[in-house]
XYZ file of C-alpha atoms in Angstrom:
754
model
C 23.689 29.651 32.188
C 21.848 32.924 32.878
C 19.118 33.305 35.496
C 17.093 36.514 35.328
C 13.749 37.806 36.530
C 11.469 39.615 34.075
C 8.200 41.449 34.482
C 5.454 39.998 32.274
C 2.711 42.035 30.635
C -0.698 40.543 29.942
C -0.654 38.007 32.783
C -3.785 38.056 34.939
C -4.227 34.699 36.613
C -2.772 31.328 37.587
C -3.790 29.742 34.279
C -1.805 32.484 32.494
C 1.216 31.567 34.637
C 0.769 27.895 33.759
C 0.562 28.631 30.007
C 3.730 30.780 30.168
C 5.645 28.123 32.136
C 4.648 25.268 29.800
C 5.438 27.311 26.682
C 8.833 28.632 27.793
C 9.973 25.273 29.232
C 9.643 23.731 25.753
C 12.026 26.299 24.214
C 15.484 24.883 23.502
C 18.056 26.377 25.894
C 15.646 27.054 28.763
C 16.494 24.940 31.810
C 13.955 26.317 34.271
C 11.193 28.906 34.683
C 9.151 29.955 37.699
C 6.222 32.313 37.092
C 4.629 34.269 39.936
C 1.125 35.617 39.183
C 1.228 37.731 42.354
C 4.194 39.823 41.184
C 3.453 39.240 37.468
C 7.052 38.179 36.936
C 9.046 35.155 35.771
C 12.475 33.919 36.814
C 13.990 32.223 33.765
C 17.222 30.191 33.598
C 18.516 29.830 30.051
C 21.628 29.114 27.975
C 22.662 32.321 26.161
C 24.273 30.308 23.364
C 20.905 28.719 22.494
C 18.312 31.404 23.166
C 17.856 34.984 24.338
C 15.135 37.144 25.923
C 14.044 38.510 22.544
C 13.297 35.052 21.106
C 11.528 34.058 24.346
C 9.429 37.181 24.032
C 8.489 36.322 20.423
C 7.068 32.964 21.540
C 5.038 34.613 24.297
C 3.656 37.458 22.178
C 1.746 34.897 20.080
C -0.113 33.965 23.269
C -0.814 37.570 24.256
C 2.001 38.026 26.785
C 5.316 39.883 26.657
C 8.531 40.183 28.677
C 9.682 43.605 29.857
C 13.197 43.554 28.401
C 14.531 47.019 29.326
C 17.295 47.081 31.915
C 17.052 50.476 33.628
C 17.678 51.085 37.318
C 15.447 49.373 39.865
C 13.811 52.666 40.806
C 12.957 53.319 37.135
C 11.685 49.770 36.614
C 9.386 50.109 39.609
C 8.186 53.565 38.592
C 7.580 52.373 35.033
C 5.700 49.265 36.203
C 3.623 51.346 38.612
C 2.843 53.945 35.944
C 1.692 51.175 33.612
C -0.508 49.690 36.344
C -1.984 53.098 37.146
C -2.686 53.702 33.445
C -4.276 50.249 33.225
C -6.358 51.012 36.321
C -7.497 54.317 34.823
C -8.595 52.590 31.609
C -10.384 49.868 33.587
C -12.083 52.487 35.761
C -13.425 54.392 32.732
C -14.861 51.188 31.259
C -16.436 50.237 34.587
C -17.976 53.710 34.940
C -19.581 53.228 31.523
C -20.600 49.644 32.305
C -22.246 50.092 35.706
C -25.286 52.104 34.460
C -25.885 49.433 31.792
C -25.618 46.707 34.428
C -28.067 48.580 36.700
C -30.604 48.787 33.854
C -30.123 45.072 33.099
C -30.548 44.132 36.774
C -33.709 46.255 36.897
C -35.200 44.484 33.869
C -34.114 41.033 35.077
C -35.469 41.625 38.595
C -38.812 42.862 37.232
C -39.160 39.753 35.063
C -38.322 37.424 37.988
C -40.683 39.198 40.414
C -43.478 39.244 37.826
C -43.309 35.427 37.661
C -44.060 35.225 41.415
C -46.759 37.957 41.233
C -45.305 40.572 43.665
C -45.391 42.970 40.688
C -47.388 43.119 37.476
C -45.924 42.267 34.088
C -43.848 45.082 32.615
C -45.956 47.382 30.398
C -45.702 46.459 26.718
C -44.142 49.805 25.727
C -41.392 49.401 28.317
C -40.927 45.762 27.429
C -40.456 46.574 23.741
C -38.083 49.433 24.579
C -35.812 47.211 26.687
C -36.213 44.393 24.152
C -34.395 46.608 21.621
C -32.099 48.419 24.081
C -30.544 45.355 25.748
C -28.964 43.978 22.514
C -27.298 47.360 21.904
C -26.003 47.495 25.478
C -24.767 43.894 25.295
C -22.963 44.605 22.019
C -21.058 47.489 23.647
C -20.293 45.406 26.710
C -18.995 42.390 24.791
C -16.954 44.164 22.115
C -15.658 47.158 24.127
C -15.576 46.399 27.854
C -15.280 42.649 27.240
C -12.624 42.937 24.517
C -9.844 41.274 26.640
C -12.096 38.233 27.141
C -12.917 38.003 23.454
C -9.183 38.164 22.691
C -8.627 35.326 25.174
C -11.258 33.254 23.357
C -9.697 34.106 19.978
C -6.203 33.090 21.164
C -7.667 29.808 22.398
C -9.102 29.095 18.955
C -5.776 30.081 17.364
C -3.276 28.389 19.720
C -5.327 25.912 21.751
C -4.073 27.555 24.986
C -6.915 28.498 27.349
C -6.836 30.834 30.361
C -9.383 32.626 32.529
C -10.137 35.145 29.773
C -11.011 32.202 27.513
C -13.693 30.992 29.925
C -15.274 34.428 30.306
C -14.993 35.168 26.588
C -16.570 31.852 25.608
C -19.360 32.073 28.197
C -20.438 35.650 27.464
C -20.087 35.145 23.683
C -22.333 32.076 23.772
C -24.929 33.979 25.826
C -24.732 36.953 23.436
C -24.843 35.096 20.112
C -27.540 32.676 21.292
C -29.653 35.665 22.346
C -28.888 37.423 19.056
C -30.065 34.387 17.069
C -33.247 34.090 19.139
C -33.950 37.803 18.709
C -33.243 37.776 14.959
C -35.351 34.676 14.230
C -37.797 34.911 17.129
C -41.001 34.523 15.134
C -39.733 31.519 13.156
C -38.287 29.734 16.205
C -41.361 30.255 18.376
C -43.485 28.217 15.948
C -41.427 25.056 16.570
C -39.965 25.836 20.002
C -42.505 27.819 22.056
C -40.193 28.234 25.095
C -37.067 29.277 23.200
C -37.736 33.008 23.470
C -35.573 33.488 26.604
C -32.606 35.777 25.854
C -29.467 36.305 27.916
C -28.286 39.768 26.896
C -28.599 40.747 30.548
C -26.210 37.896 31.473
C -23.582 39.199 29.031
C -23.919 42.737 30.380
C -23.959 41.957 34.106
C -21.343 39.182 34.062
C -18.804 41.312 32.174
C -19.489 44.219 34.547
C -18.934 42.051 37.633
C -15.807 40.426 36.210
C -14.352 43.771 35.094
C -15.152 45.324 38.487
C -13.533 42.358 40.244
C -10.409 42.669 38.068
C -10.239 46.396 38.816
C -10.492 45.859 42.589
C -8.003 42.975 42.411
C -5.462 45.037 40.435
C -5.848 47.970 42.806
C -5.358 45.685 45.806
C -2.310 43.987 44.258
C -0.659 47.388 43.904
C -0.835 47.696 47.691
C 0.766 44.285 48.281
C 4.097 45.395 46.800
C 4.466 48.778 48.491
C 7.320 47.523 50.716
C 9.696 47.601 47.732
C 8.539 51.085 46.794
C 9.144 52.349 50.330
C 12.620 50.809 50.355
C 13.429 52.417 47.007
C 12.218 55.770 48.290
C 14.888 55.553 51.004
C 17.555 55.922 48.321
C 19.083 59.346 47.771
C 18.843 60.585 44.183
C 21.911 62.849 44.237
C 25.256 63.157 46.032
C 27.432 66.202 46.827
C 31.000 65.121 45.943
C 34.403 66.776 45.949
C 36.108 66.518 42.562
C 39.112 68.543 41.407
C 38.810 70.578 44.617
C 35.231 71.615 43.877
C 31.876 70.601 45.371
C 29.545 69.321 42.664
C 26.145 67.647 42.861
C 25.848 64.494 40.754
C 23.394 61.639 40.341
C 23.902 58.903 42.933
C 24.450 56.507 40.021
C 27.600 58.452 39.038
C 29.318 58.034 42.433
C 32.440 55.843 42.212
C 34.624 54.090 44.791
C 36.872 56.546 46.617
C 34.728 59.638 46.017
C 34.703 62.053 48.949
C 31.066 62.910 49.659
C 29.834 65.832 51.750
C 26.714 65.215 53.838
C 24.920 68.204 55.331
C 22.309 68.197 58.134
C 19.003 66.641 57.055
C 20.488 64.975 53.960
C 20.222 61.299 53.064
C 23.495 59.407 52.850
C 23.748 58.363 49.166
C 26.102 55.332 49.341
C 27.951 53.236 51.937
C 31.269 54.570 53.186
C 33.625 55.600 56.013
C 33.753 59.054 57.631
C 37.060 60.860 56.996
C 36.225 64.298 58.416
C 33.684 65.711 60.884
C 31.120 64.057 63.119
C 27.362 63.917 63.541
C 24.375 61.889 64.701
C 22.835 59.659 62.024
C 19.308 58.260 62.012
C 19.933 54.581 61.199
C 16.432 53.314 62.030
C 16.161 52.026 58.455
C 18.903 49.480 59.263
C 18.873 49.021 63.015
C 15.275 49.784 63.908
C 16.602 52.010 66.722
C 14.747 55.357 66.950
C 17.657 57.277 68.537
C 20.281 58.643 66.098
C 23.750 57.040 66.412
C 26.887 59.110 67.099
C 29.301 58.994 64.164
C 32.976 60.006 64.269
C 35.958 59.733 61.920
C 36.500 56.074 61.017
C 32.874 55.031 61.554
C 30.845 53.477 58.758
C 27.702 55.037 57.296
C 24.994 53.344 55.248
C 23.067 54.471 52.166
C 19.508 55.561 52.894
C 20.197 56.636 56.490
C 19.720 60.306 57.411
C 22.243 62.795 58.813
C 20.538 64.763 61.589
C 22.913 67.424 62.967
C 26.508 68.100 61.910
C 28.248 68.107 58.539
C 30.792 65.412 57.666
C 32.737 64.041 54.727
C 32.979 60.342 53.978
C 34.760 58.140 51.484
C 32.549 55.965 49.259
C 33.367 52.265 49.773
C 30.236 50.627 48.303
C 28.227 52.076 45.430
C 25.304 51.056 43.235
C 24.171 47.484 43.823
C 26.922 46.917 46.443
C 25.257 49.042 49.128
C 23.415 47.468 52.035
C 20.153 49.112 50.958
C 20.521 47.734 47.414
C 21.143 44.244 48.851
C 18.054 44.553 51.049
C 15.910 45.635 48.083
C 17.252 42.780 45.946
C 16.606 40.259 48.714
C 13.035 41.447 49.281
C 12.307 41.432 45.530
C 13.625 37.891 45.123
C 11.769 36.644 48.196
C 8.502 38.173 47.001
C 8.954 36.543 43.592
C 9.826 33.102 44.981
C 7.377 30.249 45.454
C 6.524 28.524 48.711
C 6.298 24.692 48.628
C 2.625 24.949 49.648
C 1.967 26.602 46.282
C 2.880 23.422 44.388
C -0.611 21.946 44.767
C -2.279 25.140 43.542
C 0.106 25.232 40.553
C -0.703 21.635 39.591
C -4.442 22.275 39.769
C -4.185 25.573 37.876
C -2.250 23.892 35.053
C -5.175 21.586 34.234
C -8.026 23.630 35.650
C -9.154 25.643 32.611
C -9.208 22.674 30.177
C -11.175 20.674 32.780
C -13.673 23.522 33.206
C -14.161 23.684 29.436
C -14.865 19.942 29.369
C -17.258 20.214 32.349
C -19.107 23.101 30.651
C -19.690 21.132 27.428
C -20.632 17.983 29.374
C -23.125 20.123 31.338
C -24.743 21.414 28.139
C -24.866 17.922 26.648
C -26.314 16.437 29.849
C -29.121 18.983 29.955
C -30.025 18.333 26.321
C -29.817 14.538 26.718
C -31.474 14.021 30.093
C -33.854 16.988 30.408
C -35.329 17.216 26.900
C -37.836 14.459 27.636
C -39.259 16.042 30.781
C -38.786 19.757 30.046
C -38.914 19.810 26.271
C -35.983 20.557 23.985
C -36.324 24.355 24.034
C -36.493 24.544 27.852
C -33.641 22.038 28.216
C -31.551 24.069 25.746
C -32.331 27.279 27.631
C -31.360 25.793 31.004
C -28.378 23.993 29.472
C -26.986 27.207 28.003
C -27.527 29.049 31.288
C -25.615 26.327 33.154
C -22.943 26.167 30.404
C -22.290 29.903 30.807
C -22.522 29.658 34.632
C -19.838 26.931 34.811
C -17.467 28.915 32.578
C -17.992 32.107 34.554
C -17.875 30.818 38.137
C -14.609 28.898 37.653
C -11.972 30.997 39.395
C -8.350 29.870 39.039
C -7.499 33.530 39.674
C -8.262 33.091 43.374
C -6.339 29.811 43.423
C -3.298 31.369 41.785
C -3.310 34.474 43.971
C -3.784 32.600 47.265
C -0.096 31.981 47.988
C 1.888 34.737 46.200
C -0.164 37.659 47.514
C 0.281 36.467 51.110
C 4.029 35.917 50.521
C 4.428 39.405 49.002
C 2.720 41.064 51.965
C 4.479 38.856 54.544
C 7.971 39.456 53.135
C 7.256 43.189 52.818
C 6.047 43.420 56.408
C 9.167 41.560 57.534
C 11.418 44.028 55.697
C 9.742 46.960 57.476
C 10.436 45.229 60.810
C 14.111 44.638 59.966
C 13.511 40.961 59.171
C 14.954 40.037 55.776
C 13.551 36.787 54.401
C 15.559 35.103 51.651
C 12.745 33.149 50.001
C 9.184 31.947 50.427
C 10.300 28.410 51.321
C 12.168 29.765 54.375
C 9.115 31.720 55.480
C 7.018 28.560 55.210
C 9.512 26.355 57.114
C 9.866 28.858 59.941
C 6.305 28.343 61.214
C 7.095 24.651 61.924
C 10.206 25.365 64.047
C 10.047 23.838 67.549
C 13.706 24.276 68.593
C 15.868 27.397 68.393
C 19.633 27.170 68.817
C 21.382 30.400 69.741
C 25.016 31.376 69.813
C 25.968 33.300 72.982
C 28.250 36.013 71.653
C 26.453 38.586 69.543
C 23.102 36.812 69.843
C 22.244 36.663 73.542
C 25.034 39.109 74.389
C 26.054 42.426 72.848
C 29.153 40.878 71.278
C 31.809 43.213 72.664
C 33.403 43.580 76.129
C 31.748 46.048 78.495
C 32.733 47.203 81.986
C 29.995 45.698 84.169
C 31.242 45.752 87.817
C 33.485 47.984 89.925
C 34.934 46.985 93.341
C 37.039 49.634 95.189
C 38.999 48.299 98.207
C 40.940 51.273 99.600
C 38.310 54.026 99.757
C 39.351 55.947 96.628
C 36.718 57.969 94.791
C 35.156 56.029 91.908
C 36.121 58.697 89.336
C 39.762 58.728 90.496
C 39.896 54.916 90.555
C 38.528 54.598 86.984
C 40.717 57.485 85.785
C 43.898 55.626 86.846
C 42.910 52.317 85.230
C 41.633 54.013 82.047
C 44.756 56.180 81.749
C 46.959 53.064 81.790
C 44.647 51.005 79.557
C 44.573 53.866 77.025
C 48.087 52.719 76.029
C 46.915 49.129 75.507
C 45.301 47.770 72.314
C 43.416 44.891 73.950
C 39.621 44.748 73.531
C 39.225 44.617 77.336
C 41.238 47.849 77.575
C 38.873 49.440 75.056
C 35.894 48.532 77.274
C 37.447 50.367 80.237
C 38.467 53.411 78.181
C 34.990 53.605 76.578
C 33.422 53.531 80.057
C 35.554 56.486 81.194
C 34.731 58.470 78.033
C 30.983 57.780 78.358
C 31.051 58.858 82.013
C 33.252 61.911 81.275
C 36.108 60.738 83.534
C 39.500 62.355 82.855
C 42.335 60.363 81.339
C 45.749 61.404 82.688
C 49.196 61.465 81.106
C 51.229 58.258 81.633
C 54.963 57.999 82.192
C 57.219 54.929 82.162
C 54.559 52.784 80.489
C 55.479 49.116 80.127
C 53.582 46.092 78.802
C 53.924 43.017 81.045
C 53.404 40.132 78.601
C 50.613 37.781 79.675
C 50.063 39.599 82.964
C 49.104 43.255 82.377
C 50.673 46.706 82.194
C 52.348 49.263 84.461
C 52.996 53.008 84.395
C 53.300 56.159 86.459
C 50.329 58.472 87.022
C 50.906 61.712 88.932
C 54.200 60.374 90.282
C 52.812 57.047 91.565
C 53.594 53.699 89.925
C 50.511 51.560 89.287
C 50.007 48.019 87.994
C 46.907 46.921 86.026
C 46.458 43.265 85.174
C 45.321 39.780 86.177
C 45.653 37.625 89.334
C 48.960 36.193 88.091
C 50.489 39.688 88.071
C 49.296 40.385 91.637
C 50.797 37.103 92.869
C 54.161 37.999 91.305
C 54.050 41.405 93.026
C 53.730 39.538 96.317
C 50.812 41.713 97.473
C 48.367 40.017 99.853
C 44.928 39.708 98.260
C 41.762 37.651 98.860
C 40.704 36.373 95.421
C 37.445 34.754 96.627
C 35.219 37.536 95.305
C 37.002 37.550 91.938
C 36.442 33.804 91.635
C 32.704 34.341 92.142
C 32.696 36.826 89.269
C 34.782 34.628 86.968
C 32.292 31.778 87.421
C 29.793 34.152 85.779
C 32.015 34.457 82.724
C 33.477 37.834 83.687
C 37.120 38.873 83.302
C 38.871 40.740 86.197
C 41.153 43.748 85.681
C 42.973 44.522 88.982
C 44.545 47.869 89.966
C 47.434 47.754 92.470
C 50.560 49.461 93.680
C 53.634 47.622 94.946
C 52.100 47.759 98.437
C 48.388 46.997 98.043
C 45.467 46.088 95.774
C 43.317 49.190 95.258
C 40.375 47.371 93.661
C 39.267 45.762 90.445
C 36.758 46.061 87.619
C 35.004 43.198 85.843
C 34.648 43.170 82.077
C 32.123 40.964 80.346
C 30.151 40.562 77.176
C 26.932 42.071 78.509
C 23.533 40.444 77.935
C 21.318 42.347 75.504
C 18.399 44.046 77.229
C 15.884 42.296 74.958
C 17.284 38.744 75.358
C 15.299 37.654 78.434
C 11.930 38.791 77.056
C 12.716 37.176 73.686
C 13.406 33.792 75.325
C 10.180 34.123 77.354
C 8.229 34.877 74.159
C 9.792 31.879 72.386
C 8.683 29.653 75.270
C 5.140 31.026 74.914
C 5.231 29.855 71.299
C 6.135 26.354 72.534
C 9.733 26.563 71.328
C 12.706 25.047 73.156
C 15.833 27.249 73.300
C 19.353 25.774 73.405
C 22.531 27.852 73.768
C 25.782 26.631 72.221
C 28.901 28.381 73.482
C 32.655 27.955 73.393
C 32.839 29.247 76.992
C 33.271 27.341 80.224
C 30.187 25.319 81.224
C 29.664 27.130 84.552
C 29.869 30.550 82.881
C 27.530 29.381 80.095
C 24.943 27.989 82.515
C 25.040 31.140 84.623
C 24.436 33.264 81.516
C 21.624 30.940 80.425
C 19.981 31.135 83.859
C 19.787 34.924 83.592
C 17.652 34.780 80.436
C 15.810 31.473 80.926
C 17.470 29.299 78.271
C 16.464 25.602 78.523
C 19.750 23.853 77.731
C 23.433 24.786 77.450
C 26.141 22.981 75.509
C 29.585 24.401 76.372
C 33.111 24.138 74.913
C 31.723 23.758 71.364
C 33.551 24.344 68.104
C 31.739 25.099 64.782
C 31.821 21.366 63.951
C 30.187 20.558 67.313
C 27.357 22.982 66.566
C 26.764 21.196 63.271
C 26.686 17.807 65.024
C 24.209 19.061 67.643
C 21.816 20.318 64.963
C 21.993 16.974 63.116
C 21.319 15.141 66.368
C 18.209 17.247 67.028
C 16.971 16.839 63.453
C 17.439 13.058 63.638
C 15.224 13.038 66.735
C 12.446 14.758 64.753
C 12.990 18.361 65.843
C 12.607 21.265 63.379
C 15.597 23.484 64.134
C 16.298 27.170 63.622
C 19.858 28.345 64.261
C 20.567 31.979 65.157
C 24.205 33.024 64.813
C 26.482 35.711 63.436
C 26.143 34.441 59.868
C 29.905 34.059 59.316
C 31.584 31.872 61.990
C 28.439 29.775 62.239
C 28.057 29.223 58.486
C 28.106 25.358 58.605
C 25.497 25.269 61.385
C 23.335 27.889 59.653
C 23.406 25.843 56.457
C 22.487 22.594 58.268
C 19.592 24.078 60.259
C 16.085 23.900 58.822
C 16.107 27.694 59.053
C 19.366 29.658 59.391
C 19.043 33.094 61.014
C 21.900 35.601 60.730
C 22.069 38.130 63.551
C 23.322 40.912 61.295
C 24.370 44.310 62.607
C 24.878 47.497 60.597
C 26.748 47.320 57.318
C 28.343 43.972 58.220
C 24.997 42.184 57.888
C 25.527 38.726 56.422
C 22.554 38.767 54.060
C 23.700 35.830 51.947
C 24.640 33.503 54.804
C 21.205 32.492 56.068
C 17.561 32.133 55.154
C 16.638 35.037 57.424
C 18.671 38.068 58.493
C 17.729 40.176 61.534
C 19.119 43.558 60.593
C 20.194 44.990 63.936
C 21.017 41.673 65.587
C 17.982 42.002 67.858
C 16.905 38.535 69.024
C 13.391 39.834 69.770
C 12.984 40.092 65.998
C 13.405 36.298 65.869
C 10.144 36.019 67.808
C 8.522 38.456 65.379
C 9.856 36.445 62.412
C 8.288 33.233 63.735
C 4.986 35.018 64.421
C 5.101 36.529 60.916
C 5.631 33.065 59.434
C 2.663 31.670 61.370
C 0.408 34.601 60.366
C 1.450 34.347 56.702
C 0.938 30.584 56.552
C -2.474 30.931 58.190
C -3.368 33.548 55.559
C -2.226 31.223 52.753
C -4.248 28.312 54.128
C -7.339 30.515 54.484
C -6.871 31.748 50.912
C -6.456 28.237 49.503
C -9.466 26.980 51.476
C -11.771 29.678 50.121
C -10.366 29.380 46.587
C -11.075 25.619 46.596
C -14.493 26.040 48.236
C -15.606 28.509 45.565
C -14.922 25.900 42.911
C -15.976 22.751 44.807
C -19.367 24.273 45.624
C -19.736 26.734 42.756
C -19.142 24.524 39.719
C -21.676 21.780 40.636
C -24.214 24.482 41.552
C -23.646 26.337 38.289
C -23.879 23.069 36.337
C -27.383 22.458 37.737
C -26.410 19.328 39.657
C -28.835 20.237 42.446
C -31.772 21.040 40.144
C -33.306 17.520 40.138
C -33.175 17.387 43.980
C -33.837 20.959 45.181
C -34.797 22.804 41.990
C -31.709 25.027 42.364
C -30.230 26.806 39.334
C -27.498 29.451 39.540
C -28.006 32.370 37.215
C -24.705 33.206 35.440
C -25.074 36.733 36.838
C -24.508 35.416 40.371
C -21.751 33.151 39.053
C -19.957 36.262 37.767
C -20.424 37.997 41.089
C -19.015 34.971 42.975
C -16.026 34.707 40.636
C -15.181 38.415 41.021
C -15.642 38.273 44.791
C -13.368 35.238 45.153
C -10.285 36.979 43.738
C -10.923 40.212 45.621
C -11.482 38.355 48.903
C -8.202 36.417 48.549
C -6.154 39.582 47.925
C -7.987 41.428 50.723
C -7.323 38.573 53.149
C -3.615 38.726 52.258
C -3.566 42.473 52.878
C -4.824 41.806 56.421
C -1.338 40.480 57.217
C -0.095 44.077 56.993
C -2.051 45.170 60.047
C -1.413 42.098 62.196
C 0.649 42.819 65.304
C 3.844 40.780 65.612
């Protein structure tokens, strides 16, 4: 079973999406299809032995749609799609430029006629009246058959296939107004004898409505281009070429030709083309694309580099380990694309309504016409009832706006997911983004989430008056021979503080206790309390016990005669952790820390950052049980962990959040990945979810209101009570405004502060 996402040409609204879904679902071999009108794409799952994209495309072409079947690189697909949209926009713009003067003339004539009825102005002079009487039909003909051609085609496809979309409504409404007016104009003298009030013509309605609708579509299409710019910006991070060493020569090749094992040269200012490991040289690399950190990171031999990041100073060579779609950047782009194309559960209602909306509107329009003729002919006369009935018929068809309904959710999701990607928050799908705004409990792992995730030298206690630099130099010189992670913390501290590391003689590893060796002719011991006790050196361990209760590990330096001092190594708390917990509390969220550490150490750590509850001595299975317990009590739980060891808990949580760092980011392990493991981004993710969901609800509210209020008004339901009738011209304006307002409201998410 294949599952692929295709761009779809010819899709403009939610009713289009509904037609495509219903048509493709009926094809033998298709198991599922999800169409997104916001991205104009469809994710189709099908059995290759029963059908293929070409046969699917054949079925859709009958309805006026087509699948984009080419399989070039993502960058090319995006560029091609954007070029097509820009060409479409250019064509639309030219038609609108030609249409606006005609609409202005029509509005002028219509306004004069309306004002003349209420006496603010005199009747239009006969010469002018006759001129416009003959000009308006010519203008309307151009508008309907040139500018309004897509709507006529929609009406034609409806007659041919029985499938109606938004274009069908506009095409039917403007055609009825045009041909009715044409008949009245052609047989005016004959009709006036029997129907004295039948002389009203609606050429101006055809002209102005098509102008408004076309202008609305143009503004909507232009706005939708802006919603997807996150993908374009991510793609622009990719390098196009790579300088590789082959057969002893440096050659520049396309990044798509790089293979595993290639040695790539990166010069200052160049983008790193693929993921890999440095084998020669060193430099500082701007990794803000991945980590969000503005300061370039120092890179030496053995360090990993990521595609899309920028080399700032030195030149280095690295070995390609991940190429093409394997790179971190490619995974990020894929994840953002899939999330933007996915559907949020809240969209289900809009989809159901859109599926039946257009047929219902058609029925309402014909019922409206029939009701006017049946109920109003007696009081108004047949000709007046027909005139009002046709005006309301056209108004109902025009004001109906499933476009706004269909765009309400996907446009907000596209912008929200894109904004998240720019902030280093990768969202797996729309459903995750929706669930996140309901979270009231966040469970955090200690190591790598609240803490940095690697041992760091945090305290130094010198007992015999030695200089700090000499004291650290002795410990670091001995620990340099050790491979323990605690030893690395001490050595890294000495390197960072430019403290000399001396030569060691007679080095010996004391299993389970520490190490010993000779520095400058003196024998030193470095290790734990057990080693000191065995040496028989007197030592007050009270202070060390105070440190160990805080979860810190002591490393003691001694000779055979005395203890010289000790350093404490711990997994240091991230600088942003305390503020992040405070911000989560402000959002009304309870924070629980699960740790495998001792309870006292865990509670001390929690007290430093303000965590509400600590559960210590937990295994992965215990984390899973705790999440189930919270969920059973009605809590909505988000779990933040490393994305690998915490996989069962991440899967059980309502929202799993992987604290990814660098190239080891666990993109597939959770619903959300925070790219540089920064817990403050969790707060931003929750705020983003709340902002996006608010935008969706606002969009859906206005989309429903337009129809709930607009259709009865256009149908003339309020005429018997208040004498209100909605001219189809204003119906067209309302319909165009509804779609533009929904997309514009979604774009507001971009500028919201997280």
